[in-house]
Coordinates of C-alpha atoms and ligand atoms in Angstrom, one line a residue:
M1 CA 24.5 113.2 37.2
R2 CA 24.5 116.2 34.8
V3 CA 21.7 118.5 36.5
L4 CA 20.3 121.8 34.8
V5 CA 18.6 124.1 37.5
L6 CA 16.1 126.2 35.5
G7 CA 15.2 129.6 37.6
G8 CA 18.8 128.4 39.6
D9 CA 19.2 132.1 41.0
G10 CA 15.7 132.1 43.1
Y11 CA 14.4 131.0 46.6
L12 CA 14.5 127.1 46.0
G13 CA 17.0 127.2 42.5
W14 CA 19.6 128.7 44.4
A15 CA 19.5 126.0 47.3
T16 CA 18.9 123.1 44.9
A17 CA 22.0 123.8 42.8
M18 CA 24.2 123.9 45.6
Y19 CA 23.0 121.2 46.9
F20 CA 23.1 119.2 44.0
S21 CA 26.9 120.4 43.7
K22 CA 28.1 119.6 47.0
R23 CA 26.9 115.9 46.6
G24 CA 29.4 115.8 43.2
H25 CA 26.9 116.4 40.4
T26 CA 27.8 118.7 37.7
V27 CA 25.4 121.7 37.9
G28 CA 24.6 124.5 35.2
V29 CA 22.2 127.5 36.4
V30 CA 19.6 129.1 34.2
D31 CA 17.9 132.4 35.1
N32 CA 17.0 136.0 33.5
F33 CA 16.7 137.6 37.0
L34 CA 12.9 138.1 36.4
R35 CA 12.4 137.8 40.1
R36 CA 14.7 140.5 41.0
L37 CA 12.9 142.4 38.5
M38 CA 9.7 142.0 39.8
H39 CA 10.5 142.6 43.3
A40 CA 11.8 146.2 41.6
E41 CA 8.3 146.6 40.0
R42 CA 6.7 145.9 43.7
G43 CA 8.9 147.9 45.7
T44 CA 9.8 145.1 47.9
N45 CA 13.0 143.1 48.5
S46 CA 14.2 139.7 50.0
L47 CA 14.6 139.8 53.9
T48 CA 18.1 138.0 53.4
P49 CA 20.8 140.5 51.6
I50 CA 21.1 138.1 48.5
Q51 CA 24.3 138.6 46.5
S52 CA 24.2 138.8 42.5
L53 CA 24.5 135.4 40.9
H54 CA 28.3 136.0 40.2
V55 CA 29.3 136.7 43.2
R56 CA 27.1 133.4 44.7
V57 CA 28.9 131.4 42.3
D58 CA 32.5 132.6 43.0
A59 CA 32.1 132.2 46.6
W60 CA 31.0 129.0 46.2
K61 CA 33.8 128.1 44.0
E62 CA 36.2 129.8 46.8
I63 CA 34.2 127.7 49.6
T64 CA 34.1 124.3 48.1
G65 CA 36.4 124.2 44.9
E66 CA 33.1 123.2 43.0
T67 CA 32.1 125.0 40.2
I68 CA 28.4 126.0 38.9
E69 CA 28.0 126.8 35.6
M70 CA 25.7 130.4 34.5
F71 CA 23.4 130.4 31.8
I72 CA 21.8 134.0 32.1
G73 CA 18.8 134.2 29.6
D74 CA 15.4 133.8 29.0
V75 CA 13.4 130.0 28.9
Q76 CA 10.9 131.8 26.7
D77 CA 13.8 132.3 24.2
W78 CA 14.0 129.3 22.2
F79 CA 17.2 130.1 20.6
F80 CA 18.9 130.5 23.9
I81 CA 17.3 127.6 26.2
S82 CA 17.5 125.0 23.1
K83 CA 21.0 125.8 22.7
V84 CA 21.7 125.3 26.7
I85 CA 20.0 122.3 26.8
R86 CA 21.8 121.0 23.5
D87 CA 25.3 122.0 24.8
F88 CA 24.8 121.1 28.4
Q89 CA 22.9 117.6 27.7
P90 CA 21.5 117.5 31.1
D91 CA 20.5 113.9 32.6
T92 CA 18.0 115.9 34.5
I93 CA 16.3 119.3 34.3
V94 CA 15.0 121.0 37.5
H95 CA 12.6 123.2 36.4
Y96 CA 12.2 126.1 38.6
G97 CA 11.8 128.8 36.0
E98 CA 8.4 130.5 36.4
I99 CA 6.7 133.3 37.8
P100 CA 5.5 131.5 41.2
S101 CA 3.2 134.1 42.8
A102 CA -1.0 133.6 43.0
P103 CA -1.4 137.1 43.9
Y104 CA 0.9 138.7 41.2
S105 CA -1.1 137.2 38.7
M106 CA -4.6 138.7 39.9
I107 CA -3.3 142.6 39.7
D108 CA -4.6 142.8 36.2
V109 CA -4.6 141.8 33.2
H110 CA -1.3 142.7 32.2
H111 CA 0.1 140.6 34.9
A112 CA -2.1 137.2 34.4
V113 CA -1.4 137.5 30.7
K114 CA 2.8 138.0 31.6
V115 CA 2.6 135.2 34.3
H116 CA 1.0 132.9 31.3
E117 CA 3.3 133.8 28.8
N118 CA 6.5 133.4 31.1
N119 CA 5.3 129.9 32.7
V120 CA 3.3 128.3 29.8
N121 CA 5.7 129.0 26.6
G122 CA 8.6 128.7 28.7
T123 CA 8.2 125.1 29.7
L124 CA 6.6 124.4 26.2
N125 CA 10.3 125.8 25.0
V126 CA 11.9 123.0 27.3
L127 CA 9.6 120.4 25.9
W128 CA 10.4 121.2 22.8
A129 CA 14.3 121.2 23.3
M130 CA 14.3 118.1 25.3
H131 CA 12.3 116.5 22.1
E132 CA 15.3 117.5 19.9
F133 CA 18.3 117.6 22.1
A134 CA 18.1 115.4 24.9
P135 CA 15.3 113.0 24.9
E136 CA 16.6 110.6 27.3
S137 CA 16.7 113.1 29.9
H138 CA 14.3 113.5 32.8
L139 CA 12.4 116.5 33.4
I140 CA 11.5 117.7 37.3
K141 CA 9.0 120.0 37.1
L142 CA 7.7 122.0 40.0
G143 CA 4.2 122.2 40.0
T144 CA 1.9 122.8 42.6
M145 CA -0.5 121.3 45.3
G146 CA -2.8 124.3 44.1
E147 CA -3.7 122.7 40.9
Y148 CA -6.3 120.5 42.5
G149 CA -7.8 123.5 44.6
T150 CA -9.9 121.9 47.6
P151 CA -12.3 119.2 46.3
N152 CA -14.7 117.6 49.0
I153 CA -13.1 114.0 48.2
D154 CA -9.5 112.9 48.8
I155 CA -6.9 113.9 46.3
P156 CA -4.6 111.1 44.7
E157 CA -1.4 111.7 43.5
G158 CA -2.2 113.2 40.0
Y159 CA -4.3 110.1 38.7
F160 CA -7.4 108.1 40.0
E161 CA -9.4 105.2 38.7
V162 CA -12.6 106.0 37.6
E163 CA -16.0 103.9 37.2
Y164 CA -18.7 105.8 34.8
R165 CA -21.7 104.4 33.2
G166 CA -20.1 100.5 33.8
R167 CA -16.5 101.3 32.3
K168 CA -13.5 101.4 34.2
D169 CA -10.0 103.8 33.6
T170 CA -7.1 105.5 35.3
L171 CA -7.7 109.1 34.3
P172 CA -5.7 112.4 35.6
F173 CA -7.8 113.9 38.9
P174 CA -9.9 117.1 38.0
K175 CA -8.2 120.3 38.7
Q176 CA -9.9 123.3 40.3
P177 CA -7.3 125.8 40.9
G178 CA -7.6 129.3 42.8
S179 CA -5.4 132.1 40.6
F180 CA -4.2 132.6 37.2
Y181 CA -0.8 131.8 38.6
H182 CA -1.9 128.3 39.7
L183 CA -3.6 127.5 36.1
T184 CA -0.5 128.0 34.5
K185 CA 0.5 124.6 36.3
V186 CA -2.5 123.2 35.1
H187 CA -1.8 124.0 31.6
D188 CA 1.9 122.8 32.1
S189 CA 0.8 119.7 33.2
N190 CA -1.5 118.8 30.6
N191 CA 1.4 120.0 28.0
I192 CA 4.1 117.8 29.6
M193 CA 1.8 114.7 29.9
F194 CA 0.9 115.4 26.1
A195 CA 4.5 115.5 25.5
C196 CA 5.5 112.3 27.3
K197 CA 2.5 110.3 25.6
I198 CA 3.8 111.3 21.9
W199 CA 7.5 111.7 22.0
G200 CA 8.4 109.4 24.8
L201 CA 9.8 111.7 27.3
R202 CA 10.4 111.6 30.5
A203 CA 8.8 114.0 33.4
T204 CA 7.7 114.0 37.1
D205 CA 5.6 116.9 38.1
L206 CA 5.9 117.8 41.6
N207 CA 2.8 118.7 43.2
Q208 CA 4.4 121.0 45.8
G209 CA 2.9 122.5 48.6
V210 CA 3.8 125.6 50.4
V211 CA 7.5 126.0 51.0
Y212 CA 9.3 128.0 54.2
G213 CA 12.3 128.4 55.9
I214 CA 15.6 130.1 55.3
E215 CA 18.3 127.6 56.0
T216 CA 19.6 124.9 54.2
E217 CA 23.4 123.3 55.2
E218 CA 25.1 124.8 52.0
G219 CA 23.5 128.6 52.5
N220 CA 24.9 128.3 55.9
L221 CA 28.6 127.7 54.9
D222 CA 29.1 131.3 54.2
D223 CA 26.3 134.6 54.3
R224 CA 26.9 135.4 50.7
L225 CA 25.6 132.0 49.7
L226 CA 22.2 132.5 51.7
T227 CA 19.1 132.0 49.3
R228 CA 16.2 134.8 49.3
F229 CA 13.2 135.1 51.8
D230 CA 10.5 136.9 50.9
Y231 CA 7.8 138.3 52.9
D232 CA 5.7 140.5 50.7
E233 CA 1.8 140.3 49.7
S234 CA 3.0 138.8 46.0
F235 CA 5.9 137.0 46.6
G236 CA 5.9 136.1 50.6
T237 CA 4.1 132.5 51.4
A238 CA 2.1 132.5 54.9
L239 CA 4.4 130.8 57.2
N240 CA 7.6 133.0 56.0
R241 CA 5.4 136.1 56.1
F242 CA 4.0 135.4 59.8
C243 CA 7.4 134.7 60.9
V244 CA 8.5 138.1 59.7
Q245 CA 5.3 139.9 60.7
A246 CA 5.9 138.3 64.1
V247 CA 9.3 139.6 64.4
A248 CA 8.6 143.5 63.0
G249 CA 5.4 143.5 65.6
I250 CA 2.9 143.8 62.9
P251 CA -0.6 141.5 63.8
L252 CA -0.6 138.4 61.8
T253 CA -2.4 138.8 58.6
L254 CA -4.7 136.1 58.7
F255 CA -7.2 136.0 55.6
G256 CA -11.1 135.3 56.1
K257 CA -11.6 132.5 58.9
G258 CA -8.2 131.2 58.6
R259 CA -9.3 127.6 57.9
Q260 CA -8.0 127.4 54.3
T261 CA -5.9 124.3 55.0
R262 CA -2.7 123.6 52.8
G263 CA 0.6 121.1 52.7
Y264 CA 3.5 122.5 54.4
L265 CA 7.3 121.7 53.4
N266 CA 10.6 123.1 55.0
I267 CA 13.0 124.1 51.9
L268 CA 15.0 121.2 53.3
D269 CA 12.5 118.9 52.6
T270 CA 11.8 120.1 48.9
L271 CA 15.9 119.5 48.3
Q272 CA 15.4 116.0 49.5
C273 CA 12.6 115.3 47.3
V274 CA 13.9 116.9 44.2
E275 CA 17.3 114.7 44.9
L276 CA 14.9 111.8 45.4
T277 CA 13.1 112.2 42.3
A278 CA 16.2 112.7 40.2
L279 CA 17.7 109.5 41.4
N280 CA 14.8 107.6 40.6
P281 CA 13.6 108.5 37.0
P282 CA 10.7 107.3 35.5
A283 CA 10.7 105.0 32.5
A284 CA 10.1 106.7 28.9
G285 CA 6.9 107.8 28.1
K286 CA 5.6 108.8 31.5
M287 CA 4.4 111.7 33.4
R288 CA 4.6 110.6 37.0
V289 CA 2.9 112.9 39.4
F290 CA 4.2 113.0 43.2
N291 CA 2.5 115.4 46.0
Q292 CA 5.2 117.1 47.7
W293 CA 4.2 118.2 51.0
V294 CA 4.9 117.0 54.8
E295 CA 2.3 118.4 57.1
R296 CA -1.2 119.9 56.9
F297 CA -2.0 123.1 58.3
S298 CA -4.8 125.4 58.6
V299 CA -3.7 129.1 57.9
F300 CA -5.2 129.4 61.5
D301 CA -2.8 126.7 62.8
L302 CA 0.1 128.3 61.3
A303 CA -0.5 131.7 63.3
R304 CA -0.8 129.2 66.4
H305 CA 2.6 127.6 65.9
V306 CA 4.3 131.1 65.1
R307 CA 2.9 132.8 68.1
T308 CA 4.1 129.9 70.4
A309 CA 7.3 129.9 68.7
A310 CA 7.8 133.6 69.0
K311 CA 7.1 133.4 72.6
E312 CA 10.1 131.2 73.1
V313 CA 12.6 134.1 72.0
G314 CA 10.5 136.6 74.0
I315 CA 8.1 137.5 71.3
D316 CA 4.6 138.8 71.9
V317 CA 2.4 138.0 69.0
K318 CA -1.1 139.0 68.1
I319 CA -3.1 138.0 65.1
A320 CA -5.4 140.3 62.9
H321 CA -8.4 138.4 60.6
Y322 CA -8.4 140.5 57.4
K323 CA -11.3 140.5 55.0
N324 CA -10.0 137.8 52.7
P325 CA -8.6 139.5 49.4
R326 CA -8.8 135.9 47.5
V327 CA -12.0 134.0 46.2
E328 CA -11.0 130.7 48.2
A329 CA -13.3 128.2 50.3
E330 CA -12.3 129.3 54.0
E331 CA -13.6 126.1 55.6
H332 CA -13.4 122.9 53.7
Y333 CA -12.1 119.3 53.7
Y334 CA -8.4 118.4 52.6
N335 CA -7.0 115.1 52.6
P336 CA -4.5 114.8 49.9
D337 CA -2.1 111.8 49.4
H338 CA 1.5 112.2 50.0
N339 CA 3.0 108.4 49.9
E340 CA 5.3 108.5 46.9
L341 CA 8.3 110.3 48.2
Y342 CA 8.0 108.8 51.3
D343 CA 8.3 105.3 49.7
L344 CA 11.3 106.4 48.1
G345 CA 13.0 107.8 51.4
L346 CA 12.3 111.1 52.3
K347 CA 12.9 111.6 56.1
P348 CA 10.7 114.6 56.7
H349 CA 11.7 118.0 58.6
L350 CA 8.5 118.9 61.1
L351 CA 7.6 122.6 61.5
D352 CA 8.0 122.6 65.4
D353 CA 11.6 121.6 65.1
T354 CA 13.0 123.8 62.9
L355 CA 10.6 127.3 63.4
V356 CA 12.8 129.2 65.9
E357 CA 16.1 127.9 65.4
S358 CA 16.3 128.0 61.6
V359 CA 13.7 130.6 60.6
I360 CA 12.7 132.9 63.5
R361 CA 16.4 133.7 64.6
R362 CA 17.3 134.6 61.2
V363 CA 14.3 136.8 60.9
I364 CA 15.5 138.7 64.0
Q365 CA 19.0 139.0 62.3
Y366 CA 17.7 140.7 59.5
K367 CA 15.2 142.7 61.4
D368 CA 16.2 146.0 60.1
R369 CA 15.9 144.9 56.4
I370 CA 12.0 144.5 57.1
I371 CA 10.1 146.7 54.5
E372 CA 6.7 147.4 56.5
H373 CA 4.6 148.7 53.5
S374 CA 4.4 145.5 51.6
I375 CA 2.9 143.9 54.4
V376 CA -1.0 144.6 54.2
P377 CA -3.1 142.8 51.5
R378 CA -4.1 145.4 48.3
I379 CA -4.0 142.7 45.5
Y380 CA -7.9 141.4 45.4
W381 CA -9.3 138.8 43.5
E382 CA -12.3 140.6 42.7
R383 CA -12.5 144.3 41.6
G384 CA -14.3 147.2 43.9
D385 CA -13.9 144.4 46.5
T386 CA -11.3 146.3 48.9
D387 CA -13.1 147.8 51.5
E388 CA -10.6 147.3 54.8
Y389 CA -11.5 145.3 57.4
V390 CA -9.4 143.9 60.3
E391 CA -10.1 142.7 63.6
I392 CA -7.3 141.6 65.9
Y393 CA -8.1 138.9 67.4
D394 CA -7.7 138.2 71.1
M395 CA -6.1 134.7 71.4
E396 CA -6.0 134.6 75.3
N397 CA -9.8 134.7 75.5
N398 CA -10.8 132.6 72.4
N399 CA -9.8 129.0 72.1
D400 CA -11.4 129.1 68.3
Ligands
LIG501 P1 11.5 132.1 42.7 O1 10.6 133.1 42.2 O2 12.4 132.1 43.9 O3 12.2 131.5 41.8 C1 11.9 131.4 40.3 C2 13.4 131.8 39.3 O4 13.1 131.6 38.1 C3 13.6 133.1 39.9 O5 15.1 133.4 40.2 C4 13.2 133.8 38.3 O6 14.1 135.4 38.0 C5 13.4 132.4 37.3 N1 12.7 132.6 36.4 C6 11.4 133.2 36.2 N2 10.9 132.8 34.7 C7 12.0 132.8 34.0 C8 12.3 132.8 33.0 N3 11.5 132.9 31.7 N4 13.7 132.4 32.2 C9 14.5 132.3 33.2 N5 14.6 132.3 34.7 C10 13.4 132.6 35.0 O7 10.4 131.2 43.2 P2 10.5 129.5 43.9 O8 9.7 130.0 45.4 O9 12.1 129.3 43.6 O10 9.8 128.6 43.5 C11 10.5 128.0 42.2 C12 9.3 126.8 41.7 O11 8.8 126.1 42.8 C13 8.2 128.0 41.0 O12 7.6 127.5 39.6 C14 6.7 127.7 41.8 O13 6.0 127.7 41.1 C15 7.0 126.3 42.6 N6 6.5 126.2 43.8 C16 6.9 127.2 44.9 C17 6.3 126.9 46.1 C18 7.2 127.9 47.2 O14 6.3 127.8 48.4 N7 8.2 128.7 47.2 C19 5.6 125.9 46.5 C20 4.9 125.3 45.2 C21 5.7 125.5 44.0
LIG502 N1 -2.8 133.5 53.8 C1 -3.0 134.2 54.8 N2 -2.5 135.3 55.0 C2 -1.7 135.7 54.2 C3 -1.2 135.1 53.2 C4 -1.8 134.0 52.7 O1 -4.5 133.8 55.3 O2 -0.9 136.9 54.7 C5 -3.8 132.5 52.7 C6 -4.0 132.2 51.9 O3 -5.4 133.1 51.6 C7 -4.3 130.9 51.3 C8 -3.0 130.4 52.1 O4 -2.8 131.2 53.2 O5 -5.0 130.2 52.0 C9 -1.9 130.0 51.2 O6 -1.2 131.2 51.0 P1 0.5 131.6 50.4 O7 0.4 133.1 49.6 O8 1.1 130.9 51.2 O9 0.2 130.3 49.0 P2 -0.3 130.5 47.6 O10 -0.3 131.8 47.3 O11 -1.2 129.1 47.5 O12 1.3 130.5 46.8 C10 2.3 129.5 47.3 C11 3.5 129.7 46.5 C12 3.5 129.1 45.1 C13 2.9 127.3 45.4 C14 1.8 127.5 46.4 C15 1.5 126.2 47.0 O13 3.6 131.1 46.1 O14 4.3 129.2 44.1 O15 2.6 127.0 44.1 O16 2.0 127.9 47.7 S1 -0.1 125.5 47.2 O17 -0.7 126.6 48.1 O18 0.0 124.0 47.5 O19 -0.6 125.7 45.9

């Protein structure tokens, strides 16, 4: 299979490129290094000392004998991306090439607009390029579970049957996203669904939960192949952040009541899910939706798991309740389906089996690289709502 990975220099994209290459597929990666640039803007960096894409690709060739083709450019640039898609003729396009951060999109109007332009316009270009130059290819688009928000009813995989005033239809499930970033994913989903309908394209929208983890089989072959691992306020996700905070001796930054519940998955399962999706494409004209997550945790549950895991390696962890910088429900119902990928054969990795060996030990290895100023939250969803409030939570005397 010919696989084109958009955002192939990123956390998930580089790991995906190696994963497919190792399994005998022909792989190309597209990136404009925007993620590296945004880190420069925020004064932050990956915990893992990542190499340039050029060094990664050379190291991959040296170690495995396989070639990963590089295309350096912006998905928002029509002339660039349409030429790449026309020349590469992918069977599958795995589209990670967007700005992935909710806090970054909430900094100010400029960041909100930048995230919208980058994500929505980039995906529109990809759809038009598929239509004109690769109409049989399968788009695997990384969306997010956060498109749905936290409704007080079960969440299906994309569509549900509705009966209204005596008539029935199957319709897209309503979306209630929680940031301007999450909204870009909703806009993408609508654009993809429309393009499939009018042009007969085929696509799978992977509504992915929060990913954690550093290690993959391919990344472990050589330190030059490690993928990035972020823990800062803008680009770190909750569990990765908590692991770094634990190792740095900083109380875990739990926002609000900590009852916010999300679906989580190990990076190893992202790779498996994308592979299963690629090997089982949908019929032309359809946008399929899979909910891609493995285990459901509240933020408070995560903190407990990290605390227990850290104890195994002799680290004592404290938890701090921060005033929530986000506007989000802190206690809510959350019951999303996730059967489709299991039906295709997903064999999940569970948090308690992987946290110490494949995450915390690696964080300890790179402990000296931790930039502490980027950990405390400073990006607030509501302007003026920035009074600091921090309370250290005493786990020993409270089983809440
Ligand atoms: P990432 O930032 O590490 O990777 C995205 C890559 O895309 C970066 O290397 C960036 O430079 C590149 N990129 C961005 N805009 C581009 C453009 N216009 N042209 C070319 N390249 C561009 O992010 P990630 O964590 O690997 O996430 C990948 C995708 O998965 C994102 O779309 C994200 O929204 C989605 N996702 C991630 C998570 C998670 O927990 N990491 C969860 C759900 C969904
Ligand atoms: N949270 C804390 N403390 C922290 C960081 C986060 O309590 O230090 C809380 C947040 O308030 C939120 C939850 O943890 O309730 C998850 O936050 P997150 O930063 O891990 O995840 P989120 O902002 O939703 O974004 C991440 C990825 C994004 C992806 C999304 C999947 O950055 O690309 O789309 O996870 S999902 O959450 O399912 O929408």
